[in-house]
mmCIF file of C-alpha atoms in Angstrom:
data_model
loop_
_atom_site.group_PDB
_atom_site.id
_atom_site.type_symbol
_atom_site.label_atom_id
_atom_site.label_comp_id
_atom_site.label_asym_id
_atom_site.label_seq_id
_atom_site.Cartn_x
_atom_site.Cartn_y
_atom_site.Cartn_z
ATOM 1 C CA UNK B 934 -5.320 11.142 18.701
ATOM 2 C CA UNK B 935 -7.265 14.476 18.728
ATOM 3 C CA UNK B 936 -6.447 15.356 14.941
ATOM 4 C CA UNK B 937 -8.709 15.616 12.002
ATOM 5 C CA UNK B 938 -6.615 15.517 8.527
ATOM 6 C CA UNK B 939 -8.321 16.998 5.021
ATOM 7 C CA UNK B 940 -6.952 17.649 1.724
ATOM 8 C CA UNK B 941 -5.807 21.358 1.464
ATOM 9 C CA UNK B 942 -7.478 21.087 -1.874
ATOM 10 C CA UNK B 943 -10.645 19.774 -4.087
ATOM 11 C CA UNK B 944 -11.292 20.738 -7.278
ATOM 12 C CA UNK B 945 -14.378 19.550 -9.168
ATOM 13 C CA UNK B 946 -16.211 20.257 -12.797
ATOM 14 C CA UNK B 947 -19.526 21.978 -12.527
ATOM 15 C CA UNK B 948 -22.122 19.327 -12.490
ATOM 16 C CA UNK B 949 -20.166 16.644 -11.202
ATOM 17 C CA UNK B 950 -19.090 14.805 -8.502
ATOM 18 C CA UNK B 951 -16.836 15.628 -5.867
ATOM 19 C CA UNK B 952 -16.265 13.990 -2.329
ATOM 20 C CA UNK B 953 -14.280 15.620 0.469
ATOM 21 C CA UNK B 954 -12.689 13.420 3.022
ATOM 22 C CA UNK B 955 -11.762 13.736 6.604
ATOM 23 C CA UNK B 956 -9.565 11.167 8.533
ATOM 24 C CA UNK B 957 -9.012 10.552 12.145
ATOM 25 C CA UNK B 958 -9.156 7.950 15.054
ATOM 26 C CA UNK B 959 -11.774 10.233 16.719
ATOM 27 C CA UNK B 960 -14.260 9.069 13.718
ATOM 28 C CA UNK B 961 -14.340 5.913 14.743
ATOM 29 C CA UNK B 962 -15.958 6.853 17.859
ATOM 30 C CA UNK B 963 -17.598 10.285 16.752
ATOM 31 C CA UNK B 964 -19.836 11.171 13.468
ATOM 32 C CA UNK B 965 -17.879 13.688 11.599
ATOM 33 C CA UNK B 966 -20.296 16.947 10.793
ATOM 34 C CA UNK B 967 -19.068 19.271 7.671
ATOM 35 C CA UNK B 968 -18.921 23.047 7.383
ATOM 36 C CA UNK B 969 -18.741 25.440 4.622
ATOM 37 C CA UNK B 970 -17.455 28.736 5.011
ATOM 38 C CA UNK B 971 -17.602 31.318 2.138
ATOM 39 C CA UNK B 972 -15.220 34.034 2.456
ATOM 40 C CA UNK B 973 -16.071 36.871 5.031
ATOM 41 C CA UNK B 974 -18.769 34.382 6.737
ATOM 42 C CA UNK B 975 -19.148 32.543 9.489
ATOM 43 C CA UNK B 976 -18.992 28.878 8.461
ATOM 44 C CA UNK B 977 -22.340 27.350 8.210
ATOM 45 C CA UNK B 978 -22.844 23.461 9.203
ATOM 46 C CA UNK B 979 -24.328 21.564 6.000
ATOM 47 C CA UNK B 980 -23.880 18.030 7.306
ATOM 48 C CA UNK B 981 -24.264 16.834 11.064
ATOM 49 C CA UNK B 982 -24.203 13.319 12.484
ATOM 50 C CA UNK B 983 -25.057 10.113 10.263
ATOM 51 C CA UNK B 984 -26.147 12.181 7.277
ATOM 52 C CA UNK B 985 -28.211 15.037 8.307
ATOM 53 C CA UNK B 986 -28.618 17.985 6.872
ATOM 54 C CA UNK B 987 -30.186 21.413 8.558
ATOM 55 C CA UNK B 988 -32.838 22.933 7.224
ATOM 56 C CA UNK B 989 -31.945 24.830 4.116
ATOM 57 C CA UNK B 990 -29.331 22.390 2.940
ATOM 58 C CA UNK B 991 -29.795 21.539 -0.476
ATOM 59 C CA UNK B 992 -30.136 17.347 -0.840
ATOM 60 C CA UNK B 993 -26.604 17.628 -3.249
ATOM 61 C CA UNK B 994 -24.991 17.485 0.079
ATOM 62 C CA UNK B 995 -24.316 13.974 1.856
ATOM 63 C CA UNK B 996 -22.415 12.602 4.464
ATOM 64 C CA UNK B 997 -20.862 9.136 4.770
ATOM 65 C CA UNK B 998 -18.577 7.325 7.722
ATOM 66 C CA UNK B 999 -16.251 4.123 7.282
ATOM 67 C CA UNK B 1000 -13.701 3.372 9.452
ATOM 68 C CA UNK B 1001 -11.168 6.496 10.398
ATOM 69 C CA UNK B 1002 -13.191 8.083 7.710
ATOM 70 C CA UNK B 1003 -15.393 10.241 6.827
ATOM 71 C CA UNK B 1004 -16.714 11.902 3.892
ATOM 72 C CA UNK B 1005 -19.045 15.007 2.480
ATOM 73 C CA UNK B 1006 -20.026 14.321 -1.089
ATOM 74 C CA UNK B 1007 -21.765 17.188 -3.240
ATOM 75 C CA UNK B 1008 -23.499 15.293 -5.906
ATOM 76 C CA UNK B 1009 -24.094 17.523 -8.815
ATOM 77 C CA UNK B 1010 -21.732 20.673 -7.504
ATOM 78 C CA UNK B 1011 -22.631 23.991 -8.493
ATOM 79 C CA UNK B 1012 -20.770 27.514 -8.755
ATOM 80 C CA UNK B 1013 -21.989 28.169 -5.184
ATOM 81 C CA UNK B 1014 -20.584 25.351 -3.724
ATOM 82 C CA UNK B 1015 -17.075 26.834 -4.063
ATOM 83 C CA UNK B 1016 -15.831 27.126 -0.487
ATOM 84 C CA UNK B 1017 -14.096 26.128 2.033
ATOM 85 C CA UNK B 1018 -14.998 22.951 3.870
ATOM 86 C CA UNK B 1019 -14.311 22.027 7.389
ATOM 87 C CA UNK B 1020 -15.234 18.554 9.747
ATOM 88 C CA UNK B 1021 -15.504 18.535 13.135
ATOM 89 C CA UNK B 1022 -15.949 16.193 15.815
ATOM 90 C CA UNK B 1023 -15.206 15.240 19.773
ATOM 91 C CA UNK B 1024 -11.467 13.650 20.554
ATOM 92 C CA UNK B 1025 -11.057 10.091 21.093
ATOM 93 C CA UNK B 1026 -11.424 11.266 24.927
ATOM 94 C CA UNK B 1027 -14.566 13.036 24.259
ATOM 95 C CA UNK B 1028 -14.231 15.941 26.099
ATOM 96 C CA UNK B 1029 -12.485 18.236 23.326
ATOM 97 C CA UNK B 1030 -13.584 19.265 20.315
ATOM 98 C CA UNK B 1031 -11.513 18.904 17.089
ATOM 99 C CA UNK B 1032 -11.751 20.306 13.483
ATOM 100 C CA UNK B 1033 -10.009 19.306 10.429
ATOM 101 C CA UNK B 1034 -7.307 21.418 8.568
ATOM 102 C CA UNK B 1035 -10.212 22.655 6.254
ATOM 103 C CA UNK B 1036 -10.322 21.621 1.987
ATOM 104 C CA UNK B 1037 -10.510 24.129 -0.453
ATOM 105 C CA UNK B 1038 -13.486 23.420 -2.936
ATOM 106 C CA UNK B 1039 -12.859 24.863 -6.389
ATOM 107 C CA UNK B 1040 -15.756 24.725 -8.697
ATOM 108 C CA UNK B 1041 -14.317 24.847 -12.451
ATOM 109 C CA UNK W 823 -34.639 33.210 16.081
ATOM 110 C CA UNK W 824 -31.399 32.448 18.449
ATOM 111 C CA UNK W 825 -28.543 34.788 17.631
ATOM 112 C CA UNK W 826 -25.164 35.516 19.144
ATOM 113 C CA UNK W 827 -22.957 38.848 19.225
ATOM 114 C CA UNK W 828 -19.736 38.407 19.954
ATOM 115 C CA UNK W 829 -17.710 41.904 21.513
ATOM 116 C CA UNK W 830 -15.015 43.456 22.554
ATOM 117 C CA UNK W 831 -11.537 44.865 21.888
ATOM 118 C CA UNK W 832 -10.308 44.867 18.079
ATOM 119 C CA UNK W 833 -6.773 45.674 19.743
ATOM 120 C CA UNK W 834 -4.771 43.641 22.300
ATOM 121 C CA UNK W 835 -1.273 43.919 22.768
ATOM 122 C CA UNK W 836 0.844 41.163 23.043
ATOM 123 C CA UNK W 837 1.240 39.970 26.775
ATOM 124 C CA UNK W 838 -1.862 41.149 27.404
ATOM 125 C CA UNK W 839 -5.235 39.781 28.036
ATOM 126 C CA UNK W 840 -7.202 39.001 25.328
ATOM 127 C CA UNK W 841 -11.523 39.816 26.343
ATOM 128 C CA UNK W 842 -14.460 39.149 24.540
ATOM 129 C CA UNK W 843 -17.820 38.851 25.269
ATOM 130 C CA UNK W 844 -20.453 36.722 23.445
ATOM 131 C CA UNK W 845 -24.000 37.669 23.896
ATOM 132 C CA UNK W 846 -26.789 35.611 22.924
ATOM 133 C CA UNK W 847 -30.863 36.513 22.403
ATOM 134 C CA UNK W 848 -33.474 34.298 21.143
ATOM 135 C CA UNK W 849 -32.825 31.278 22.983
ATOM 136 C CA UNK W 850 -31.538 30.814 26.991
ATOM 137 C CA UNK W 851 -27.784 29.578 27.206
ATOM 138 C CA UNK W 852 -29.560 28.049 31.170
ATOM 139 C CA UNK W 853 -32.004 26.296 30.231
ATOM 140 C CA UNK W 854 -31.206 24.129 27.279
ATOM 141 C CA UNK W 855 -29.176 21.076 26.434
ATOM 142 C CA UNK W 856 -26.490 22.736 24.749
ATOM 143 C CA UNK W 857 -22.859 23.628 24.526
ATOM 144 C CA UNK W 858 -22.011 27.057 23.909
ATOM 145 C CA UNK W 859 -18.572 28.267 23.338
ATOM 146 C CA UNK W 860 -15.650 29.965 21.308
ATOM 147 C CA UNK W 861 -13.463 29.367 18.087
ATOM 148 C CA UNK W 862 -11.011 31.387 16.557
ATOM 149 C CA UNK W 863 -9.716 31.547 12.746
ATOM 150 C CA UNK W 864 -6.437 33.491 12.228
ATOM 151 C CA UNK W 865 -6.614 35.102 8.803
ATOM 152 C CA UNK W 866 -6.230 32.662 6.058
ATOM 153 C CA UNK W 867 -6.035 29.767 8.478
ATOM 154 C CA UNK W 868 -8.076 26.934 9.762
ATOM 155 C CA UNK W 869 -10.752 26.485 12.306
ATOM 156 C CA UNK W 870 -9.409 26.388 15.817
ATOM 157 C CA UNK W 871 -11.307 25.316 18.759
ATOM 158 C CA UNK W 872 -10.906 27.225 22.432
ATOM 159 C CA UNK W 873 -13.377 25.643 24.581
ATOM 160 C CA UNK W 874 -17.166 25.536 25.626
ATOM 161 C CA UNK W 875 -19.239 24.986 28.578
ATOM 162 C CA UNK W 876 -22.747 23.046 29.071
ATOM 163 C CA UNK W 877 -25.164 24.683 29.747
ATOM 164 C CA UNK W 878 -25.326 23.536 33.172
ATOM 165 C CA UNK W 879 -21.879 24.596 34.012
ATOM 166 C CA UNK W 880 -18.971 22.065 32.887
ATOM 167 C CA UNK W 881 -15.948 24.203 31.360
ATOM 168 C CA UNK W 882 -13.842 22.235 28.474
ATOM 169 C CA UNK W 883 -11.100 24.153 27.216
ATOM 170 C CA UNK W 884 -8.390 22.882 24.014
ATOM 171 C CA UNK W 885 -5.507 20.916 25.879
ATOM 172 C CA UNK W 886 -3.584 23.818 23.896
ATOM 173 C CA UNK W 887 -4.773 26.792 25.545
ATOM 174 C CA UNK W 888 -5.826 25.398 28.701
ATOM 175 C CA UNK W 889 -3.451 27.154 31.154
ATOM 176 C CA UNK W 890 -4.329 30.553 29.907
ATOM 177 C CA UNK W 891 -8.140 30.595 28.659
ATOM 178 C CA UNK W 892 -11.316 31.124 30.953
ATOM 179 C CA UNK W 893 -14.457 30.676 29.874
ATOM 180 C CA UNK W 894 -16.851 32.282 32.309
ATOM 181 C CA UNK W 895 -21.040 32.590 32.616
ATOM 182 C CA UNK W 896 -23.144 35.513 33.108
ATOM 183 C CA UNK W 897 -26.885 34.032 32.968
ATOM 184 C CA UNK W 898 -28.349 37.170 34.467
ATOM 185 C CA UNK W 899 -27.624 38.750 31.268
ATOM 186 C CA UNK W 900 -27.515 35.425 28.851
ATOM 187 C CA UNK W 901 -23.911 36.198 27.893
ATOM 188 C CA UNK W 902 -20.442 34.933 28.056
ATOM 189 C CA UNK W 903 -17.042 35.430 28.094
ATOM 190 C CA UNK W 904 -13.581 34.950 26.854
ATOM 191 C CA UNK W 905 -10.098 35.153 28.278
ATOM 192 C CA UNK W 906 -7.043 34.385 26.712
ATOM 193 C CA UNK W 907 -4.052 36.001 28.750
ATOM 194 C CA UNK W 908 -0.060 36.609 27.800
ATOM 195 C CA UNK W 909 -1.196 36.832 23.944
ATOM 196 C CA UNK W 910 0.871 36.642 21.088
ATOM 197 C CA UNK W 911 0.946 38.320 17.652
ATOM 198 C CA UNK W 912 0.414 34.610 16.312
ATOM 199 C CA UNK W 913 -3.434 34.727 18.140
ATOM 200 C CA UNK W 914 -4.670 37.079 15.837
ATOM 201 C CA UNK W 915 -7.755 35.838 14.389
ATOM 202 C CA UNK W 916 -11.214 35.962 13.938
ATOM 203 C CA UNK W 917 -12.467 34.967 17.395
ATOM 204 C CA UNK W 918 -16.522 33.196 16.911
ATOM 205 C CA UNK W 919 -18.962 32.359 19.611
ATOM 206 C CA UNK W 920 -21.565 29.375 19.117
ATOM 207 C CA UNK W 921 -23.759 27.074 19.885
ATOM 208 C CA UNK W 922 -23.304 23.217 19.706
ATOM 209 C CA UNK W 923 -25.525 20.655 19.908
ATOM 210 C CA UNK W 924 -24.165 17.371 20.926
ATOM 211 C CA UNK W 925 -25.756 13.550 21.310
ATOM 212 C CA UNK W 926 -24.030 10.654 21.966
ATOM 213 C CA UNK W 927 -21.782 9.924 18.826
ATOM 214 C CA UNK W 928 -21.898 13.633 17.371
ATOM 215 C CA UNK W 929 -21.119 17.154 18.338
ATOM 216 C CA UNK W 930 -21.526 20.212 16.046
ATOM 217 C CA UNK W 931 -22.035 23.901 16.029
ATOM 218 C CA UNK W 932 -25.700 24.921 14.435
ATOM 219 C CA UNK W 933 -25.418 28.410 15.552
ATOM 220 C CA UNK W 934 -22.486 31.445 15.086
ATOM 221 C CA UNK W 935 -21.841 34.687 15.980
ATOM 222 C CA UNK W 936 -20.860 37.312 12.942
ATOM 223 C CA UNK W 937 -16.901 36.837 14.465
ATOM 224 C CA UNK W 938 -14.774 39.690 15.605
ATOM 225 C CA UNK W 939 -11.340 40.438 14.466
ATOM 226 C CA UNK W 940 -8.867 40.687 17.664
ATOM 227 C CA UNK W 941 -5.420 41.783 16.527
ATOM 228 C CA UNK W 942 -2.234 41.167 18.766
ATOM 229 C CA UNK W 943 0.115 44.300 18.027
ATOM 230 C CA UNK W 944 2.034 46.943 19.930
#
C-alpha cells in the first residue's frame, strides 16, 4: 500500500499531552518523519527517523514506531505548537514517497 | 546556508503545461547524497508528493502523475525543473521544491523552498 492515514484532527489542553498518529504498511518497512506547517509556511520537519529531531527542535517533540504505526508526541504542548502536522515516508516499494492526510493540532 | 527558490508562472491555463524552476545556492544538488525534488499543496489541502531525483541522476515520479511530469537537471546552473503538462483547475496549489535526505529505513525533506502559487484558470 502507498498510503499514510492521520486523524483530520487533534486537540490538546495547554500543558498537556497530546500524541499524533500515522498508520500505514509502508511503516513497517520505513521510519515515519513528522512535519509541522504553520499557516503561510513551508512545513518544517521536527521529527526524522527513529526519534530525531533537527537542530532547533524543542525536546517536547518525540517520535515513536510500533507496528503499522507511528506516532509524534508533544509532551507538554504549548500555544505554538498549534499546527498542522504531516508524516512522511517511502512506499512499501521504496521508490515513492508518501505523506499522510495531515492532523490538525489545536492547542486550547 | 543551503536555500532553494522555486520560479515561474503564477498562471497556467488548463491544458497547458505547467513550468517551474527550483534553484538552489548554498549547497551543490551534484555532489551530495541527496534527493532533491517537488511537492505541491492545493489550498487548504494536504501534502502531495510529485517526484525527485538523486543526485546522481535517478528520476522517481508519484505513480499518479507519472505520464505527464518531468523532472529535469541543470547542474551548470545548480537548478531544476518542473513539468506537469494537460493541467487541470484541480492542480492548483502551492508547488515546493526540497531537499531530502534518505538512509536505509528513512526518507525526509530537511530543506524547502518559500513555495509558489501556480493557478490553473482560463
Amino acid at each position: 500500500s502507498s498510503e499514510l492515514t492521520q486523524d483530520p484532527a487533534v486537540s490538546v489542553a495547554l500543558g498537556q499531552t497530546v500524541r499524533i498518529t500515522c498508520q500505514g504498511d509502508s511503516l513497517r518497512i520505513y521510519y515515519a518523519s513528522w512535519y509541522q506547517q504553520k499557516p503561510g509556511q513551508a512545513p518544517v520537519v521536527v521529527i526524522y527517523g527513529k526519534n530525531n529531531r533537527p537542530s532547533g527542535i524543542p525536546d517536547r517533540f518525540s517520535g515513536s514506531s510500533s507496528g503499522n504505526t507511528a506516532s509524534l508526541t508533544i509532551t507538554g504542548a504549548q500555544a505554538e505548537d498549534e499546527a498542522d502536522y504531516y508524516c512522511n515516508s517511502r512506499d512499501s516499494s521504496g521508490d515513492h514517497v508518501v505523506f499522510g492526510g495531515g492532523t490538525k493540532l489545536t492547542v486550547l | 546556508q543551503l536555500r532553494l527558490q522555486e520560479s515561474g508562472p503564477g498562471l497556467v491555463k488548463p491544458s497547458e503545461t505547467l513550468s517551474l524552476t527550483c534553484t538552489v545556492s548554498g549547497a551543490s544538488i551534484s555532489r551530495s547524497s541527496y534527493y532533491w525534488g517537488w511537492i505541491r499543496q492545493p489550498p487548504g489541502k494536504g501534502l502531495e508528493w510529485i517526484g525527485s531525483f538523486f543526485y546522481i541522476g535517478n528520476t522517481y515520479y508519484n505513480p499518479s502523475l507519472k505520464s505527464r511530469v518531468t523532472i529535469s537537471v541543470d547542474r551548470s546552473e545548480n537548478r531544476f525543473s518542473l513539468k506537469l503538462t494537460s493541467v487541470t483547475a484541480a492542480e492548483t496549489a502551492v508547488y515546493y521544491c526540497a531537499r531530502a535526505s534518505s538512509g536505509t529505513t528513512v526518507y525526509y525533506f530537511d530543506y524547502w523552498g518559500q513555495g509558489t502559487l501556480v493557478t490553473v484558470s482560463s
